[in-house]
Short mmCIF file of C-alpha atoms in Angstrom, two decimals:
data_model
loop_
_atom_site.label_atom_id
_atom_site.label_comp_id
_atom_site.label_asym_id
_atom_site.label_seq_id
_atom_site.Cartn_x
_atom_site.Cartn_y
_atom_site.Cartn_z
CA MET A 1 -57.61 -5.98 -8.75
CA GLY A 2 -58.27 -2.48 -7.40
CA GLU A 3 -60.21 -3.85 -4.42
CA MET A 4 -59.89 -1.96 -1.16
CA VAL A 5 -58.77 -4.20 1.71
CA GLU A 6 -59.70 -3.20 5.24
CA PRO A 7 -56.46 -3.02 7.29
CA ASP A 8 -56.09 -5.40 10.22
CA TYR A 9 -55.45 -3.34 13.33
CA ARG A 10 -54.54 -6.36 15.47
CA GLN A 11 -50.75 -6.53 15.61
CA VAL A 12 -48.77 -9.37 17.21
CA LEU A 13 -45.49 -8.25 18.72
CA ARG A 14 -42.80 -10.61 20.04
CA LEU A 15 -41.30 -9.45 23.34
CA SER A 16 -37.54 -9.79 23.69
CA PRO A 17 -36.30 -11.42 26.95
CA SER A 18 -35.39 -9.06 29.71
CA PRO A 19 -31.78 -9.29 30.90
CA SER A 20 -32.93 -9.15 34.51
CA ASN A 21 -35.35 -11.98 34.14
CA THR A 22 -33.87 -15.53 34.45
CA LYS A 23 -37.11 -17.30 33.60
CA THR A 24 -37.54 -18.86 30.24
CA LEU A 25 -39.63 -16.54 28.07
CA GLU A 26 -39.55 -18.75 25.07
CA GLY A 27 -42.75 -18.52 23.13
CA LEU A 28 -44.07 -15.69 25.25
CA MET A 29 -46.27 -13.46 23.13
CA GLN A 30 -48.28 -10.36 23.85
CA VAL A 31 -51.22 -9.21 21.77
CA ILE A 32 -51.82 -5.51 21.59
CA THR A 33 -55.21 -4.42 20.25
CA ILE A 34 -55.40 -0.97 18.70
CA LYS A 35 -58.86 0.51 18.65
CA ASP A 36 -60.02 1.59 15.21
CA SER A 37 -60.90 5.26 15.69
CA THR A 38 -62.15 5.61 12.12
CA ASP A 39 -65.41 3.90 12.98
CA PRO A 40 -67.96 6.75 13.06
CA SER A 41 -69.95 4.99 15.74
CA LYS A 42 -66.93 5.06 18.04
CA GLU A 43 -66.01 8.71 17.52
CA SER A 44 -66.34 10.91 20.53
CA THR A 45 -69.18 13.37 20.39
CA THR A 46 -67.58 15.84 22.73
CA LYS A 47 -66.20 19.12 21.42
CA SER A 48 -62.86 18.50 23.07
CA THR A 49 -61.88 15.38 21.10
CA ASN A 50 -59.84 15.61 17.92
CA LEU A 51 -59.86 13.33 14.91
CA GLN A 52 -57.47 10.72 16.30
CA GLY A 53 -59.36 10.45 19.55
CA HIS A 54 -56.69 12.26 21.56
CA GLN A 55 -57.85 14.82 24.08
CA GLN A 56 -57.53 18.46 23.02
CA ASN A 57 -57.28 21.51 25.21
CA PRO A 58 -60.79 21.98 26.63
CA GLN A 59 -60.34 25.73 26.13
CA GLU A 60 -61.33 25.21 22.49
CA ALA A 61 -64.93 24.60 23.56
CA TRP A 62 -64.98 27.74 25.73
CA LEU A 63 -63.76 30.36 23.26
CA PRO A 64 -65.94 32.34 20.80
CA ILE A 65 -64.14 31.26 17.63
CA THR A 66 -64.20 27.49 18.28
CA GLU A 67 -67.16 27.31 20.66
CA SER A 68 -69.44 26.22 17.82
CA ARG A 69 -68.28 24.23 14.78
CA ASN A 70 -71.66 23.69 13.15
CA GLY A 71 -71.09 26.01 10.20
CA ASN A 72 -71.23 25.16 6.51
CA THR A 73 -70.11 26.50 3.15
CA ILE A 74 -72.96 29.03 2.98
CA PHE A 75 -72.16 30.40 6.43
CA ALA A 76 -68.48 30.72 5.49
CA MET A 77 -69.49 32.64 2.35
CA PHE A 78 -71.49 35.12 4.42
CA HIS A 79 -68.53 35.74 6.74
CA LEU A 80 -66.13 36.09 3.81
CA LEU A 81 -68.37 38.54 1.94
CA CYS A 82 -69.05 40.62 5.03
CA SER A 83 -65.36 40.93 5.83
CA GLY A 84 -64.05 40.94 2.25
CA ILE A 85 -65.86 43.97 0.82
CA GLY A 86 -65.02 47.22 2.54
CA PHE A 87 -64.99 50.98 2.27
CA GLN A 88 -61.46 50.79 0.86
CA ALA A 89 -62.86 49.49 -2.44
CA LEU A 90 -64.46 52.88 -3.04
CA LEU A 91 -60.95 54.34 -3.40
CA LEU A 92 -59.99 52.13 -6.36
CA PRO A 93 -60.71 54.89 -8.95
CA VAL A 94 -58.13 57.03 -7.10
CA ALA A 95 -55.54 54.34 -7.80
CA PHE A 96 -56.59 54.15 -11.45
CA ALA A 97 -56.16 57.92 -11.73
CA LYS A 98 -52.53 57.53 -10.61
CA LEU A 99 -51.74 54.43 -12.69
CA GLY A 100 -53.90 54.83 -15.77
CA TRP A 101 -56.28 52.37 -17.41
CA ALA A 102 -53.83 49.64 -18.41
CA TRP A 103 -51.63 49.52 -15.33
CA GLY A 104 -54.65 49.99 -13.07
CA ILE A 105 -56.41 46.91 -14.45
CA ILE A 106 -53.17 44.87 -14.50
CA CYS A 107 -52.30 45.72 -10.88
CA LEU A 108 -55.87 45.08 -9.73
CA SER A 109 -55.87 41.66 -11.41
CA LEU A 110 -52.47 40.74 -9.98
CA ALA A 111 -53.61 41.76 -6.49
CA PHE A 112 -56.78 39.71 -6.84
CA ALA A 113 -54.83 36.64 -8.01
CA TRP A 114 -52.33 37.01 -5.16
CA GLN A 115 -55.18 37.37 -2.67
CA LEU A 116 -56.75 34.11 -3.83
CA TYR A 117 -53.42 32.29 -3.88
CA THR A 118 -52.50 33.27 -0.33
CA ILE A 119 -55.98 32.55 0.97
CA PHE A 120 -55.92 29.01 -0.43
CA ILE A 121 -52.53 28.52 1.26
CA LEU A 122 -54.09 29.54 4.58
CA VAL A 123 -57.05 27.23 4.00
CA ARG A 124 -54.62 24.34 3.44
CA LEU A 125 -52.57 25.25 6.53
CA HIS A 126 -55.66 25.23 8.72
CA GLU A 127 -55.76 21.44 8.68
CA LEU A 128 -52.42 20.49 7.17
CA VAL A 129 -51.85 17.66 9.67
CA PRO A 130 -54.89 15.33 9.76
CA GLY A 131 -56.75 15.73 13.00
CA ILE A 132 -55.05 18.95 14.06
CA ARG A 133 -56.77 22.26 13.36
CA TYR A 134 -55.16 25.68 13.59
CA SER A 135 -58.10 28.02 14.02
CA ARG A 136 -56.01 31.03 15.05
CA TYR A 137 -52.90 32.71 13.75
CA LEU A 138 -51.43 32.40 17.24
CA GLN A 139 -51.59 28.60 17.05
CA LEU A 140 -50.05 28.55 13.57
CA ALA A 141 -47.27 30.90 14.66
CA ILE A 142 -46.46 28.81 17.75
CA VAL A 143 -46.17 25.65 15.62
CA SER A 144 -44.01 27.49 13.07
CA PHE A 145 -41.69 29.48 15.35
CA GLY A 146 -42.00 27.92 18.79
CA PRO A 147 -43.97 29.03 21.87
CA LYS A 148 -42.00 32.16 22.76
CA LEU A 149 -41.22 33.57 19.32
CA GLY A 150 -44.63 32.49 17.97
CA LYS A 151 -46.49 34.46 20.62
CA LEU A 152 -44.21 37.43 20.11
CA LEU A 153 -44.75 37.45 16.36
CA ALA A 154 -48.50 36.75 16.31
CA LEU A 155 -50.21 38.05 19.45
CA PHE A 156 -49.55 41.76 19.01
CA PRO A 157 -50.24 41.86 15.23
CA VAL A 158 -53.54 40.01 15.68
CA MET A 159 -54.75 42.45 18.35
CA TYR A 160 -53.29 45.38 16.43
CA SER A 161 -55.01 44.43 13.17
CA SER A 162 -58.32 43.53 14.80
CA GLY A 163 -58.42 46.60 17.01
CA GLY A 164 -57.18 48.90 14.24
CA ALA A 165 -59.88 47.68 11.85
CA CYS A 166 -62.56 48.36 14.46
CA VAL A 167 -61.15 51.85 15.16
CA ILE A 168 -61.33 52.75 11.47
CA MET A 169 -64.88 51.42 11.30
CA ILE A 170 -65.83 53.63 14.25
CA ILE A 171 -64.32 56.67 12.50
CA ASN A 172 -65.98 55.93 9.16
CA GLY A 173 -69.23 54.84 10.80
CA GLY A 174 -69.42 58.07 12.82
CA ARG A 175 -68.90 60.13 9.68
CA ILE A 176 -71.56 58.16 7.80
CA LEU A 177 -73.98 58.71 10.68
CA ASP A 178 -73.37 62.44 10.39
CA LEU A 179 -73.95 62.35 6.62
CA LEU A 180 -77.12 60.29 7.07
CA PHE A 181 -78.47 62.76 9.63
CA LYS A 182 -77.73 65.74 7.39
CA THR A 183 -79.32 64.01 4.40
CA ILE A 184 -82.52 63.16 6.27
CA CYS A 185 -82.77 66.53 7.99
CA ASP A 186 -81.59 68.51 4.95
CA HIS A 187 -78.71 70.05 6.92
CA GLU A 188 -80.97 70.79 9.95
CA ALA A 189 -83.51 72.72 7.86
CA ILE A 190 -86.27 70.17 8.47
CA CYS A 191 -85.51 68.61 11.85
CA GLN A 192 -84.64 71.83 13.65
CA VAL A 193 -82.14 69.78 15.63
CA GLN A 194 -78.43 70.44 15.73
CA SER A 195 -76.19 67.62 14.54
CA LEU A 196 -73.96 65.85 17.04
CA THR A 197 -70.21 66.38 17.15
CA SER A 198 -67.82 63.85 15.65
CA THR A 199 -67.01 62.42 19.08
CA GLU A 200 -70.70 61.96 19.86
CA TRP A 201 -71.31 60.20 16.57
CA PHE A 202 -68.34 57.92 17.29
CA LEU A 203 -69.91 57.11 20.66
CA VAL A 204 -73.29 56.33 19.09
CA PHE A 205 -71.69 53.95 16.59
CA THR A 206 -69.58 52.25 19.28
CA CYS A 207 -72.57 51.72 21.59
CA VAL A 208 -74.63 50.10 18.83
CA ALA A 209 -71.66 47.96 17.71
CA ILE A 210 -70.96 46.68 21.24
CA LEU A 211 -74.65 45.97 21.76
CA VAL A 212 -74.65 43.76 18.66
CA ALA A 213 -71.32 42.22 19.77
CA GLN A 214 -73.02 40.39 22.64
CA ILE A 215 -73.72 37.52 20.24
CA PRO A 216 -71.67 34.73 21.87
CA ASN A 217 -69.57 33.24 19.07
CA LEU A 218 -68.56 33.58 15.44
CA ASN A 219 -70.76 30.78 14.14
CA SER A 220 -73.90 32.21 15.77
CA MET A 221 -73.08 35.56 14.14
CA VAL A 222 -73.97 34.23 10.70
CA GLY A 223 -77.16 36.33 10.53
CA VAL A 224 -75.14 39.48 11.13
CA SER A 225 -72.66 38.44 8.42
CA LEU A 226 -75.54 37.78 6.01
CA ILE A 227 -76.84 41.31 6.55
CA GLY A 228 -73.30 42.66 6.17
CA ALA A 229 -72.81 40.76 2.90
CA ILE A 230 -76.12 41.97 1.45
CA THR A 231 -75.47 45.59 2.39
CA ALA A 232 -71.89 45.49 1.03
CA ILE A 233 -73.01 44.16 -2.35
CA GLY A 234 -75.96 46.57 -2.24
CA TYR A 235 -74.07 49.82 -1.77
CA CYS A 236 -71.29 48.83 -4.20
CA THR A 237 -73.85 48.01 -6.90
CA LEU A 238 -75.95 51.12 -6.25
CA ILE A 239 -72.97 53.45 -6.50
CA TRP A 240 -71.59 52.17 -9.80
CA VAL A 241 -75.02 51.69 -11.42
CA LEU A 242 -76.12 55.22 -10.46
CA SER A 243 -72.78 56.59 -11.67
CA VAL A 244 -73.47 55.09 -15.11
CA THR A 245 -77.11 56.22 -15.31
CA LYS A 246 -76.36 59.76 -14.15
CA GLY A 247 -73.71 60.22 -16.84
CA ARG A 248 -70.25 61.73 -16.77
CA PRO A 249 -69.48 65.37 -16.00
CA THR A 250 -68.23 67.31 -19.00
CA ASP A 251 -64.97 68.51 -17.46
CA ILE A 252 -63.48 65.22 -16.24
CA SER A 253 -59.98 64.12 -17.17
CA TYR A 254 -58.27 60.74 -17.09
CA TYR A 255 -54.76 62.15 -16.87
CA GLN A 256 -52.68 63.39 -13.97
CA PHE A 257 -51.05 66.77 -14.27
CA ASP A 258 -47.57 65.70 -13.16
CA VAL A 259 -45.62 68.48 -14.83
CA ALA A 260 -45.15 70.49 -11.64
CA LYS A 261 -44.43 67.44 -9.48
CA SER A 262 -40.98 66.24 -8.56
CA ASN A 263 -39.83 62.69 -9.20
CA MET A 264 -40.26 61.80 -5.53
CA GLU A 265 -43.85 63.04 -5.58
CA LYS A 266 -44.58 60.96 -8.67
CA ILE A 267 -43.09 57.86 -7.04
CA ARG A 268 -45.13 58.54 -3.91
CA ASP A 269 -48.33 58.76 -5.98
CA LYS A 270 -47.58 55.42 -7.66
CA LEU A 271 -46.86 53.73 -4.34
CA ASN A 272 -50.05 55.15 -2.84
CA ALA A 273 -51.99 53.77 -5.79
CA LEU A 274 -50.47 50.32 -5.29
CA GLU A 275 -51.30 50.56 -1.59
CA ILE A 276 -54.96 51.33 -2.34
CA ILE A 277 -55.22 48.34 -4.68
CA ALA A 278 -53.46 46.01 -2.23
CA LEU A 279 -55.70 47.04 0.66
CA ALA A 280 -58.93 46.85 -1.34
CA PHE A 281 -58.88 43.08 -0.82
CA LYS A 282 -59.48 42.30 2.84
CA GLY A 283 -60.03 39.41 5.17
CA HIS A 284 -56.70 37.55 5.39
CA ASN A 285 -56.65 37.92 9.15
CA LEU A 286 -59.99 36.08 9.45
CA ILE A 287 -59.55 33.08 7.14
CA LEU A 288 -58.38 30.62 9.82
CA GLU A 289 -61.08 31.77 12.22
CA ILE A 290 -63.88 31.44 9.66
CA GLN A 291 -62.69 27.96 8.66
CA GLY A 292 -62.60 27.10 12.37
CA THR A 293 -66.42 27.32 12.46
CA LEU A 294 -66.77 24.45 9.95
CA PRO A 295 -67.13 20.84 11.11
CA SER A 296 -64.43 18.33 10.27
CA ASN A 297 -63.83 14.61 10.60
CA GLN A 298 -61.41 12.07 9.15
CA ARG A 299 -63.49 11.40 6.06
CA HIS A 300 -64.69 14.93 5.41
CA THR A 301 -62.32 17.70 6.46
CA SER A 302 -63.11 21.40 6.34
CA TYR A 303 -60.81 21.97 3.34
CA LYS A 304 -63.22 21.40 0.45
CA PRO A 305 -66.20 23.29 1.93
CA MET A 306 -63.94 26.24 2.74
CA CYS A 307 -62.41 26.23 -0.76
CA THR A 308 -65.91 26.29 -2.25
CA GLY A 309 -66.92 29.16 0.00
CA VAL A 310 -63.79 31.14 -0.86
CA THR A 311 -64.24 30.58 -4.61
CA VAL A 312 -67.89 31.64 -4.74
CA SER A 313 -67.48 34.59 -2.37
CA TYR A 314 -64.46 35.97 -4.22
CA ILE A 315 -66.27 35.73 -7.54
CA LEU A 316 -68.92 37.98 -5.99
CA ILE A 317 -66.25 40.26 -4.51
CA ALA A 318 -64.66 40.62 -7.96
CA MET A 319 -68.08 41.42 -9.44
CA CYS A 320 -68.31 44.29 -6.94
CA GLN A 321 -64.78 45.66 -7.05
CA TYR A 322 -64.00 45.59 -10.77
CA PRO A 323 -67.09 47.67 -11.69
CA LEU A 324 -66.33 50.08 -8.84
CA ALA A 325 -62.81 50.62 -10.14
CA ILE A 326 -63.52 50.72 -13.88
CA VAL A 327 -66.90 52.45 -13.89
CA GLY A 328 -65.85 54.81 -11.11
CA PHE A 329 -62.78 55.95 -13.02
CA TRP A 330 -64.80 56.21 -16.26
CA ALA A 331 -67.50 58.30 -14.58
CA TYR A 332 -65.36 60.68 -12.49
CA GLY A 333 -61.80 60.45 -13.79
CA ASN A 334 -59.35 62.19 -11.47
CA LYS A 335 -62.15 63.96 -9.57
CA VAL A 336 -62.50 61.14 -7.02
CA PRO A 337 -61.19 62.48 -3.68
CA PHE A 338 -59.01 60.34 -1.43
CA SER A 339 -61.29 61.13 1.52
CA GLY A 340 -64.51 59.21 0.94
CA GLY A 341 -63.65 57.92 -2.53
CA LEU A 342 -66.58 57.20 -4.84
CA LEU A 343 -69.10 57.96 -2.13
CA SER A 344 -67.84 61.54 -1.81
CA ALA A 345 -67.50 61.95 -5.58
CA PHE A 346 -71.06 60.80 -6.21
CA SER A 347 -72.40 63.02 -3.43
CA GLN A 348 -70.55 66.09 -4.67
CA ILE A 349 -71.34 65.68 -8.37
CA HIS A 350 -74.76 64.03 -8.39
CA GLY A 351 -76.02 64.68 -4.86
CA ALA A 352 -78.05 67.76 -5.89
CA ASN A 353 -80.08 65.87 -8.51
CA THR A 354 -80.43 62.62 -6.52
CA SER A 355 -83.39 62.05 -4.22
CA LYS A 356 -82.86 62.01 -0.47
CA LEU A 357 -84.29 58.51 -0.40
CA ILE A 358 -81.54 57.14 -2.65
CA MET A 359 -78.74 59.05 -0.92
CA GLY A 360 -80.08 58.06 2.49
CA SER A 361 -80.32 54.41 1.37
CA ILE A 362 -76.68 54.40 0.25
CA TYR A 363 -75.51 55.91 3.54
CA LEU A 364 -77.67 53.45 5.49
CA LEU A 365 -76.29 50.44 3.60
CA VAL A 366 -72.71 51.60 4.25
CA LEU A 367 -73.49 52.18 7.93
CA VAL A 368 -75.09 48.76 8.46
CA ASN A 369 -72.19 47.09 6.65
CA HIS A 370 -69.71 48.80 9.00
CA LEU A 371 -71.69 47.65 12.04
CA CYS A 372 -71.75 44.04 10.78
CA ALA A 373 -68.09 43.97 9.73
CA PHE A 374 -67.13 45.37 13.15
CA GLN A 375 -68.46 42.16 14.73
CA VAL A 376 -66.45 39.85 12.48
CA TYR A 377 -63.19 41.81 12.75
CA ALA A 378 -63.54 42.18 16.53
CA MET A 379 -63.96 38.44 17.09
CA PRO A 380 -60.20 37.59 17.15
CA ALA A 381 -59.71 40.30 19.79
CA PHE A 382 -62.63 38.97 21.84
CA ASP A 383 -61.17 35.47 21.53
CA ASN A 384 -57.72 36.57 22.73
CA LEU A 385 -59.19 38.41 25.72
CA GLU A 386 -61.14 35.32 26.74
CA ILE A 387 -58.05 33.13 26.31
CA ARG A 388 -56.38 35.18 29.05
CA TYR A 389 -59.33 34.66 31.41
CA THR A 390 -59.85 30.95 30.73
CA THR A 391 -56.12 30.21 31.00
CA LYS A 392 -55.99 31.81 34.43
CA LYS A 393 -59.31 30.58 35.82
CA LYS A 394 -59.41 27.15 34.12
CA LYS A 395 -63.10 27.54 33.34
CA PRO A 396 -65.34 29.17 30.69
CA CYS A 397 -66.09 32.87 30.82
CA PRO A 398 -69.36 33.62 32.61
CA LYS A 399 -71.76 35.71 30.58
CA TRP A 400 -71.12 38.83 32.65
CA VAL A 401 -67.34 38.50 32.19
CA ARG A 402 -67.74 38.08 28.42
CA THR A 403 -69.96 41.17 28.34
CA CYS A 404 -67.47 43.20 30.37
CA LEU A 405 -64.55 42.15 28.15
CA ARG A 406 -66.41 43.27 25.03
CA ILE A 407 -67.45 46.56 26.58
CA PHE A 408 -63.81 47.08 27.57
CA PHE A 409 -62.70 46.43 23.98
CA GLY A 410 -65.32 48.86 22.69
CA GLY A 411 -64.15 51.51 25.15
CA VAL A 412 -60.51 51.14 24.10
CA THR A 413 -61.32 51.38 20.39
CA PHE A 414 -63.58 54.38 20.98
CA PHE A 415 -60.82 56.12 22.95
CA VAL A 416 -58.33 55.54 20.12
CA ALA A 417 -60.85 56.74 17.51
CA VAL A 418 -61.39 59.99 19.43
CA THR A 419 -57.73 60.65 20.15
CA VAL A 420 -56.46 59.62 16.69
CA PRO A 421 -59.26 60.62 14.26
CA PHE A 422 -56.82 60.67 11.32
CA LEU A 423 -56.15 56.95 11.71
CA GLY A 424 -57.97 56.23 8.45
CA SER A 425 -55.09 57.92 6.62
CA LEU A 426 -52.69 55.43 8.23
CA ALA A 427 -54.55 52.37 6.94
CA LEU A 428 -51.36 50.82 5.55
CA LEU A 429 -49.78 50.73 9.01
CA ILE A 430 -52.66 48.77 10.54
CA GLY A 431 -53.51 46.52 7.66
CA GLY A 432 -55.94 48.76 5.83
CA ARG A 433 -59.00 47.10 7.35
CA CYS A 434 -61.58 49.80 6.81
#
């Protein structure tokens, strides 16, 4: 009772007589042997074989997202933390100033719960059918809506979201570089060197980001994601801890002066606050790709390791974002500006009595985090560019082609950042990935 019986894969099928055949087929039997593909010793070791032993598209082994599937739960956590904590979280006190304490905390909690719910749905969809993995939104869309409509619905949004996130990182990264230079040089009083223009700072950031982007695939970028995760947690913790230790200004207020505002302006403020909270939680557009770096077989799929990574990483993300929102609003009230958020508020209120070492460290942590997150968010765009090449040439991208494609992507994002420097204000239109 309760004993597991090994199924017999040898099936005996009786063949019905053919109408065209006049010979007696009585008693004729054919034995068909089905190979047991669950035997680990008989599994194919090539990257292009799926769980049932059927041949997959060999492109999977050529592309940067699925080129290496040797990741683990820890690696997935690093990618999730690097991409999940962003500059947008520093604006959470602005949302609290519009909504108030109670509604701010309620909306933040609902957004966090919805984020986790939808992420676990995506994790399940990645390997919903045993043996078939959907490591890109494009693949999932094609299965859901068909080849033509799926490509139409997924290809442009993926490139739009990935490219838009990188553009905003270039804009914010260039501004942080300028602030770091001015902090170190004390507004040119020490260095006797004039600061660069905004365009030049954008170019510096883009060049460094594309240099780092030469790492071949997402799984081998785990070291970069580790640095990005450490710096993200570091600057979030530094800002809210220093805000508590420095104390509150005496003239802060926790109320909005809405008397002179029209009803439409009040509604706009509430919607902007909800937008800030919704966009504080990032990384949806990378869940399938990150799970695609994990190994999977019939006995041990990628579902449980990914769920563990998501759970642990989002506990850490909550430990960063809730203090930023609550402590930031407590410390600065409605004095937190929309441009720069807590970073600007801390600099304006406490910058004069804070050492250059601490201010420079905060700016440096934010800068390094932007450089690391750029790599993770750019990977879907790199992958799509290489899909075009490998589909046409029927072979992997040579190293020089991969380098040229990534330089091309960096040039396009830099051009957009220079021509549309106010793109950070349009975060809702491009997914808010800043």
